[in-house]
XYZ file of C-alpha atoms in Angstrom:
371
model
C -3.690 -13.474 15.729
C -0.117 -12.689 14.891
C 2.801 -13.044 17.294
C 0.287 -13.681 20.044
C -1.452 -10.302 19.322
C -5.012 -10.159 18.256
C -5.683 -7.922 15.314
C -9.298 -6.731 15.185
C -11.209 -5.838 12.072
C -14.701 -5.927 10.712
C -16.177 -7.235 7.436
C -19.782 -7.159 5.966
C -21.306 -9.858 4.088
C -24.206 -9.419 1.556
C -26.054 -11.864 -0.659
C -27.110 -10.651 -4.151
C -28.613 -12.896 -6.691
C -27.572 -16.026 -5.069
C -23.785 -14.943 -4.666
C -22.038 -13.520 -1.598
C -19.914 -10.445 -1.418
C -17.791 -9.211 1.391
C -16.553 -5.646 2.261
C -13.435 -5.665 4.300
C -13.437 -2.617 6.603
C -9.986 -1.115 7.381
C -10.262 2.335 8.857
C -11.155 4.721 6.157
C -11.378 2.159 3.347
C -13.531 -0.728 2.244
C -12.081 -3.378 0.086
C -14.460 -5.443 -2.123
C -14.194 -9.230 -1.960
C -16.099 -11.398 -4.388
C -15.526 -15.008 -5.247
C -16.913 -16.103 -1.944
C -17.714 -19.865 -1.832
C -19.787 -21.657 0.865
C -19.633 -25.547 0.793
C -21.555 -27.105 3.435
C -20.445 -25.699 6.713
C -17.269 -24.106 5.189
C -16.456 -20.666 3.920
C -13.643 -19.825 1.337
C -12.487 -16.511 -0.056
C -9.464 -14.755 -1.368
C -8.315 -11.307 0.165
C -9.073 -8.777 -2.504
C -6.281 -8.816 -5.176
C -3.721 -10.640 -2.903
C -2.740 -14.193 -3.180
C -4.021 -14.739 0.228
C -7.026 -16.962 1.348
C -9.386 -17.344 4.209
C -10.843 -20.825 5.015
C -13.266 -21.144 7.856
C -15.845 -23.454 9.437
C -19.399 -21.933 10.238
C -20.536 -22.455 13.715
C -23.937 -20.768 14.264
C -22.926 -17.145 14.754
C -19.169 -17.441 14.290
C -16.513 -18.517 11.911
C -13.303 -20.223 12.941
C -10.531 -20.922 10.414
C -7.249 -19.765 8.894
C -5.666 -16.927 7.080
C -2.893 -18.178 4.659
C -0.425 -16.343 2.421
C -0.324 -18.932 -0.432
C 2.935 -17.643 -1.773
C 4.773 -17.941 1.458
C 6.070 -20.956 3.208
C 4.108 -21.899 6.387
C 2.533 -18.420 6.523
C -0.748 -19.475 8.406
C -2.617 -17.458 10.993
C -5.690 -18.420 13.020
C -8.755 -16.479 12.140
C -12.027 -16.036 14.009
C -15.247 -13.853 13.341
C -18.318 -13.282 15.323
C -21.547 -12.106 13.841
C -23.284 -8.837 14.823
C -20.211 -6.801 16.167
C -20.590 -3.558 14.308
C -17.566 -1.766 15.889
C -14.066 -2.721 15.603
C -13.454 -1.930 19.393
C -15.579 -2.341 22.501
C -16.250 0.574 24.842
C -13.463 2.989 23.934
C -13.141 6.759 24.659
C -9.888 7.882 23.252
C -7.913 10.840 24.564
C -7.106 13.645 22.241
C -3.748 14.289 23.896
C -2.198 12.042 21.250
C -3.533 14.210 18.523
C -0.848 15.983 16.298
C 2.328 15.293 14.272
C 4.969 12.970 15.666
C 8.586 12.995 14.605
C 9.284 9.184 14.776
C 12.395 6.873 14.516
C 11.872 3.095 13.997
C 14.848 0.754 15.082
C 15.508 -1.713 12.345
C 16.738 -5.326 12.797
C 20.061 -4.579 11.203
C 20.818 -1.787 13.661
C 19.792 1.059 11.523
C 17.022 3.568 11.742
C 14.069 4.551 9.625
C 12.651 8.095 10.041
C 8.821 8.473 9.944
C 6.120 10.994 10.730
C 3.134 9.873 12.816
C -0.183 11.575 12.186
C -2.900 10.902 14.742
C -6.221 12.318 15.383
C -9.256 11.201 17.566
C -12.562 10.945 15.610
C -15.714 9.641 17.121
C -13.768 8.092 20.119
C -11.416 6.188 17.782
C -7.733 7.138 17.480
C -6.954 7.311 13.608
C -3.879 7.908 11.730
C -0.843 6.468 10.125
C 2.961 6.681 9.873
C 4.589 8.286 6.758
C 8.208 7.248 5.757
C 10.225 8.263 2.890
C 9.155 4.918 1.000
C 5.398 5.319 1.670
C 2.892 5.211 4.552
C 1.399 2.623 6.859
C -1.982 3.228 5.437
C -5.214 3.388 7.470
C -4.550 2.785 11.146
C -7.287 2.576 13.772
C -7.105 2.337 17.421
C -7.669 3.788 20.896
C -6.079 5.113 24.034
C -6.104 3.901 27.687
C -4.817 6.435 30.131
C -1.372 7.177 28.660
C -1.125 4.157 26.438
C -1.866 4.204 22.588
C -2.832 1.222 20.547
C -3.190 1.245 16.831
C -3.994 -1.526 14.148
C -4.392 -2.263 10.622
C -5.573 -5.090 8.416
C -6.029 -4.479 4.709
C -5.857 -8.058 3.516
C -2.090 -8.097 3.368
C -0.680 -5.756 5.999
C -1.225 -6.951 9.597
C 0.004 -4.274 12.040
C -0.199 -3.644 15.709
C 1.443 -0.530 17.563
C 1.633 0.249 21.207
C 3.405 3.149 22.813
C 3.287 4.978 26.158
C 2.983 8.802 26.494
C 5.403 10.751 28.748
C 5.055 14.550 28.428
C 5.317 15.130 24.567
C 7.088 11.872 23.822
C 5.861 8.336 22.912
C 8.159 6.008 24.732
C 8.767 2.291 24.459
C 6.900 2.093 21.115
C 6.510 -1.305 19.852
C 5.446 -2.430 16.268
C 4.421 -5.978 15.406
C 3.970 -6.716 11.563
C 2.771 -9.982 10.261
C 4.020 -13.374 11.477
C 7.462 -12.497 12.646
C 8.447 -8.874 12.298
C 9.030 -6.775 15.452
C 10.476 -3.265 15.760
C 10.723 -0.598 18.536
C 10.234 3.164 18.027
C 10.146 6.552 19.785
C 8.064 9.536 18.733
C 8.310 13.204 19.733
C 5.657 15.815 19.078
C 6.807 18.078 16.364
C 4.402 19.950 14.124
C 7.272 20.823 11.743
C 8.662 17.273 11.298
C 9.875 16.631 7.713
C 11.058 13.778 5.554
C 13.410 13.884 2.617
C 12.072 15.153 -0.727
C 10.544 12.121 -2.355
C 11.552 13.526 -5.752
C 15.289 13.368 -4.962
C 15.984 9.776 -3.619
C 16.029 8.032 -6.910
C 17.674 9.493 -10.067
C 19.614 8.697 -13.334
C 23.264 7.685 -12.836
C 25.846 9.811 -14.456
C 26.160 8.975 -18.086
C 22.497 8.140 -18.727
C 19.932 10.500 -20.035
C 16.935 8.146 -20.472
C 15.172 5.049 -19.378
C 15.646 1.943 -21.564
C 14.155 -1.538 -21.086
C 12.300 -4.430 -22.817
C 9.927 -6.434 -20.732
C 7.112 -8.753 -21.850
C 3.512 -7.604 -21.782
C 0.842 -9.756 -20.433
C 0.729 -11.764 -23.590
C 4.417 -12.369 -23.569
C 5.183 -9.762 -26.368
C 8.499 -7.736 -25.769
C 7.687 -4.141 -25.294
C 9.808 -1.030 -24.835
C 9.372 2.647 -24.825
C 10.408 2.696 -28.503
C 7.198 0.973 -29.496
C 4.886 3.280 -31.629
C 2.296 3.336 -29.004
C 4.572 5.639 -26.756
C 6.303 7.711 -29.246
C 5.913 11.458 -28.766
C 3.854 10.868 -25.634
C 4.329 11.547 -22.004
C 4.822 8.248 -20.357
C 4.524 7.561 -16.547
C 6.329 4.308 -15.426
C 4.884 2.816 -12.397
C 7.212 0.356 -10.531
C 4.853 -1.705 -8.312
C 3.788 -5.129 -7.175
C 0.276 -6.479 -6.761
C 1.257 -7.704 -3.443
C 1.946 -4.080 -2.200
C -1.081 -2.145 -0.677
C 0.776 1.192 -1.060
C 0.998 0.388 -4.786
C -2.855 -0.297 -4.618
C -3.389 3.247 -3.360
C -1.197 4.685 -6.238
C -2.860 2.487 -8.758
C -6.286 3.773 -7.777
C -5.024 7.409 -8.185
C -3.278 6.867 -11.489
C -6.279 4.886 -12.913
C -8.684 7.788 -12.288
C -6.234 10.404 -13.596
C -5.490 8.424 -16.699
C -9.195 8.047 -17.550
C -9.353 11.898 -17.385
C -6.110 12.769 -19.301
C -5.238 9.947 -21.631
C -6.595 11.997 -24.711
C -3.983 14.660 -23.733
C -1.201 12.313 -25.110
C -0.297 10.396 -21.987
C 0.429 6.846 -21.406
C 1.040 4.812 -18.132
C 2.973 1.516 -18.075
C 3.049 -0.605 -14.905
C 6.230 -2.348 -14.387
C 5.263 -5.289 -12.206
C 7.624 -6.982 -9.796
C 5.803 -10.094 -8.550
C 6.434 -12.551 -5.686
C 7.272 -15.578 -7.971
C 9.912 -15.712 -10.868
C 7.206 -17.414 -12.981
C 5.603 -15.439 -15.903
C 2.204 -17.241 -15.654
C 1.964 -16.636 -11.945
C 2.925 -12.935 -12.370
C 0.491 -12.499 -15.285
C -2.446 -13.906 -13.265
C -1.720 -11.705 -10.288
C -1.617 -8.575 -12.594
C -4.793 -9.596 -14.460
C -6.502 -10.148 -11.091
C -5.638 -6.556 -10.052
C -6.581 -5.075 -13.426
C -10.034 -6.825 -13.329
C -10.774 -6.079 -9.604
C -9.633 -2.526 -9.561
C -10.723 -1.775 -13.188
C -7.213 -0.487 -14.192
C -7.211 0.939 -17.719
C -3.451 1.175 -18.495
C -0.786 -1.307 -19.710
C 1.443 -3.678 -17.590
C 4.588 -5.362 -18.200
C 6.176 -8.283 -16.197
C 9.607 -6.696 -15.080
C 10.998 -8.946 -12.439
C 10.606 -10.238 -8.845
C 9.453 -8.402 -5.699
C 12.775 -7.026 -4.328
C 14.242 -3.546 -4.721
C 17.280 -5.394 -5.753
C 15.527 -6.940 -8.698
C 14.001 -3.727 -9.720
C 17.438 -1.896 -9.502
C 19.083 -4.556 -11.628
C 16.414 -4.462 -14.239
C 16.790 -0.752 -14.544
C 20.540 -0.185 -14.295
C 20.287 3.472 -15.304
C 18.977 4.333 -11.821
C 21.074 4.897 -8.788
C 18.686 2.459 -6.989
C 15.000 1.591 -6.485
C 14.389 1.854 -2.737
C 10.540 1.604 -2.779
C 7.418 0.032 -4.184
C 5.995 2.095 -5.622
C 8.226 4.323 -7.416
C 7.064 6.485 -10.409
C 9.134 7.759 -13.296
C 7.712 10.763 -15.355
C 9.165 10.907 -19.018
C 8.326 13.790 -21.337
C 7.386 13.734 -24.953
C 11.066 13.851 -26.019
C 11.943 10.849 -23.939
C 13.539 12.946 -21.159
C 13.237 11.842 -17.516
C 11.634 14.800 -15.717
C 10.869 13.397 -12.428
C 11.285 10.287 -10.286
C 9.062 9.953 -7.205
C 9.874 7.410 -4.458
C 7.033 5.937 -2.609
C 3.428 7.277 -2.276
C 1.619 9.247 0.259
C -1.858 7.762 0.153
C -5.218 9.000 1.331
C -4.516 7.958 4.939
C -1.845 10.765 5.222
C -4.477 13.367 4.711
C -2.793 16.881 3.869
C 0.190 14.947 2.548
C -1.811 13.215 0.034
C -3.742 16.414 -0.905
C -0.465 18.247 -1.404
C 0.916 15.389 -3.578
C -2.267 15.372 -5.808
C -2.084 19.122 -6.317
C 1.686 19.147 -7.204
C 1.293 16.002 -9.462
C -1.645 17.725 -11.355
C 0.192 20.947 -11.755
C 3.493 19.285 -12.930
C 1.529 17.042 -15.437
C -0.286 19.974 -16.757
C 2.904 21.849 -17.469
C 4.257 18.759 -19.246
C 1.116 18.338 -21.337
C 1.210 21.944 -22.378
C 4.820 21.806 -23.517
C 5.282 21.954 -27.447
């Protein structure tokens, strides 16, 4: 429960060779959770790669406990689970009148606005979709409709979202968006199959007077590392600005890991520049190592700063700004920056993800084939 809202989700528990594994089910994804401990009548586990824990008491066919973000002060939410509920929602039959593409504006706390595109479709009575913004997407949303009201939810271990909006003609009115423990925004959406967002390759760029990326950050052993190191000379290098706390970054990391395994022999390297919650090298290192192990990530990581866009911008002063985790910077064999891509349109965005993958593969093929 967050802000007096109940966020439903499912997880499956299996016992193999004396140990327990959990699959957290969030819409179109399953997140593997290991390291499950049962002591007496109590259950303990961490949420995938995140520094977030569940602690619960076992009562016959139910669990009652808490969800805690260990890195945030007083961030504790009540948690309850009931055995045997296979579906996320009870007795739903969603209307397809919410299907389509919706031009959306979120009202921010500072009085500003954020443009987005809502993508919704009913499948097997469940309303599925996401919101896509210029800095990424809201990942997998599941929900339902009741008459002219839409409800959507997500819980991916870190994100906790609830949306509600009312349909009037071709407009979603009085939209409300609850996030985590305290964040609340309003939004309005209008049906528009031609809705567009700014080109993600134009938002972040090199400032005038700069022609390359330069930095020196410690690797996971504390050794200073830069693009001048022999390992990266005469190679195409992709810099991934990320944080292990960021589920959008998790989507991009899966994509880049798979791509790197297939293309490393073509003279390509990837460096993850990690910006972590705490300004503490050992803490940041352990978070990155946890991600590398659980997601089987094959490329290098450096500890670059803390988890704000201001920190990322300050550490890379040749950029106009960093506005999103993740952001990827593609550098050719001669050290020239060829593309900077803000955000990541993940698998939940459907055709937008497919278009990104096709464009990325074509662009990288061209770079690899350059003399």
